[in-house]
């Protein structure tokens, strides 16, 4: 009788152990998936940040170009009027 009880407990322990292993495996897979998604998102953010940085730099240069062109135009107008 005791042997049957011990065997039943041992079987129950094995089942619980296997269930815990399955759940740990599922959680590990989910963590891996989330980690890969996060990595992809961070890479996309970096790319977008670099694009925005380039756009800002380009737009910052435009007023300087306009000023330079206006000054050159003024000089040419002076030369033409002289």
mmCIF file of C-alpha atoms in Angstrom:
data_model
loop_
_atom_site.group_PDB
_atom_site.id
_atom_site.type_symbol
_atom_site.label_atom_id
_atom_site.label_comp_id
_atom_site.label_asym_id
_atom_site.label_seq_id
_atom_site.Cartn_x
_atom_site.Cartn_y
_atom_site.Cartn_z
ATOM 1 C CA UNK A 1 0.000 0.000 0.000
ATOM 2 C CA UNK A 2 2.752 2.445 0.936
ATOM 3 C CA UNK A 3 4.514 1.486 -2.267
ATOM 4 C CA UNK A 4 1.489 2.579 -4.338
ATOM 5 C CA UNK A 5 1.249 5.908 -2.496
ATOM 6 C CA UNK A 6 4.959 6.559 -3.010
ATOM 7 C CA UNK A 7 4.706 5.620 -6.684
ATOM 8 C CA UNK A 8 1.685 7.910 -7.152
ATOM 9 C CA UNK A 9 3.508 10.803 -5.459
ATOM 10 C CA UNK A 10 6.571 10.176 -7.579
ATOM 11 C CA UNK A 11 4.456 10.208 -10.753
ATOM 12 C CA UNK A 12 2.733 13.396 -9.625
ATOM 13 C CA UNK A 13 6.119 14.993 -8.907
ATOM 14 C CA UNK A 14 7.361 14.028 -12.386
ATOM 15 C CA UNK A 15 4.243 15.481 -14.026
ATOM 16 C CA UNK A 16 4.602 18.739 -12.111
ATOM 17 C CA UNK A 17 8.302 18.881 -12.967
ATOM 18 C CA UNK A 18 7.562 18.393 -16.681
ATOM 19 C CA UNK A 19 4.828 21.040 -16.586
ATOM 20 C CA UNK A 20 7.229 23.504 -14.971
ATOM 21 C CA UNK A 21 9.818 22.746 -17.670
ATOM 22 C CA UNK A 22 7.225 23.354 -20.422
ATOM 23 C CA UNK A 23 6.151 26.648 -18.878
ATOM 24 C CA UNK A 24 9.755 27.802 -18.459
ATOM 25 C CA UNK A 25 10.402 26.914 -22.092
ATOM 26 C CA UNK A 26 7.351 28.903 -23.238
ATOM 27 C CA UNK A 27 8.361 31.913 -21.162
ATOM 28 C CA UNK A 28 11.912 31.708 -22.514
ATOM 29 C CA UNK A 29 10.635 31.654 -26.097
ATOM 30 C CA UNK A 30 8.400 34.639 -25.407
ATOM 31 C CA UNK A 31 11.274 36.569 -23.830
ATOM 32 C CA UNK A 32 13.445 35.792 -26.856
ATOM 33 C CA UNK A 33 10.705 36.981 -29.220
ATOM 34 C CA UNK A 34 10.207 40.204 -27.240
ATOM 35 C CA UNK A 35 13.952 40.772 -27.146
ATOM 36 C CA UNK A 36 14.201 40.413 -30.925
ATOM 37 C CA UNK A 37 11.269 42.790 -31.409
ATOM 38 C CA UNK A 38 12.847 45.315 -29.058
ATOM 39 C CA UNK A 39 16.147 45.084 -30.920
ATOM 40 C CA UNK A 40 14.394 45.712 -34.239
ATOM 41 C CA UNK A 41 12.503 48.668 -32.757
ATOM 42 C CA UNK A 42 15.685 50.208 -31.355
ATOM 43 C CA UNK A 43 17.408 49.856 -34.734
ATOM 44 C CA UNK A 44 14.447 51.540 -36.425
ATOM 45 C CA UNK A 45 14.542 54.385 -33.887
ATOM 46 C CA UNK A 46 18.259 54.878 -34.519
ATOM 47 C CA UNK A 47 17.680 55.016 -38.281
ATOM 48 C CA UNK A 48 14.816 57.479 -37.851
ATOM 49 C CA UNK A 49 16.946 59.591 -35.509
ATOM 50 C CA UNK A 50 19.758 59.741 -38.043
ATOM 51 C CA UNK A 51 17.307 60.766 -40.783
ATOM 52 C CA UNK A 52 15.885 63.536 -38.595
ATOM 53 C CA UNK A 53 19.411 64.689 -37.733
ATOM 54 C CA UNK A 54 20.277 64.934 -41.440
ATOM 55 C CA UNK A 55 17.064 66.852 -42.159
ATOM 56 C CA UNK A 56 17.817 69.324 -39.365
ATOM 57 C CA UNK A 57 21.375 69.812 -40.596
ATOM 58 C CA UNK A 58 20.143 70.401 -44.149
ATOM 59 C CA UNK A 59 17.542 72.897 -43.010
ATOM 60 C CA UNK A 60 20.097 74.680 -40.816
ATOM 61 C CA UNK A 61 22.381 75.139 -43.838
ATOM 62 C CA UNK A 62 19.680 76.682 -46.033
ATOM 63 C CA UNK A 63 19.563 80.096 -44.302
ATOM 64 C CA UNK A 64 23.354 80.334 -44.529
ATOM 65 C CA UNK A 65 23.226 79.569 -48.250
ATOM 66 C CA UNK A 66 20.476 82.129 -48.724
ATOM 67 C CA UNK A 67 22.507 84.757 -46.879
ATOM 68 C CA UNK A 68 25.612 83.986 -48.952
ATOM 69 C CA UNK A 69 23.635 84.118 -52.196
ATOM 70 C CA UNK A 70 22.014 87.409 -51.167
ATOM 71 C CA UNK A 71 25.420 88.931 -50.377
ATOM 72 C CA UNK A 72 26.806 87.756 -53.722
ATOM 73 C CA UNK A 73 23.755 89.172 -55.478
ATOM 74 C CA UNK A 74 24.268 92.524 -53.736
ATOM 75 C CA UNK A 75 27.923 92.606 -54.807
ATOM 76 C CA UNK A 76 26.969 91.867 -58.407
ATOM 77 C CA UNK A 77 24.295 94.572 -58.346
ATOM 78 C CA UNK A 78 26.904 97.060 -57.050
ATOM 79 C CA UNK A 79 29.291 96.060 -59.821
ATOM 80 C CA UNK A 80 26.571 96.427 -62.450
ATOM 81 C CA UNK A 81 25.469 99.826 -61.178
ATOM 82 C CA UNK A 82 28.998 101.218 -61.092
#
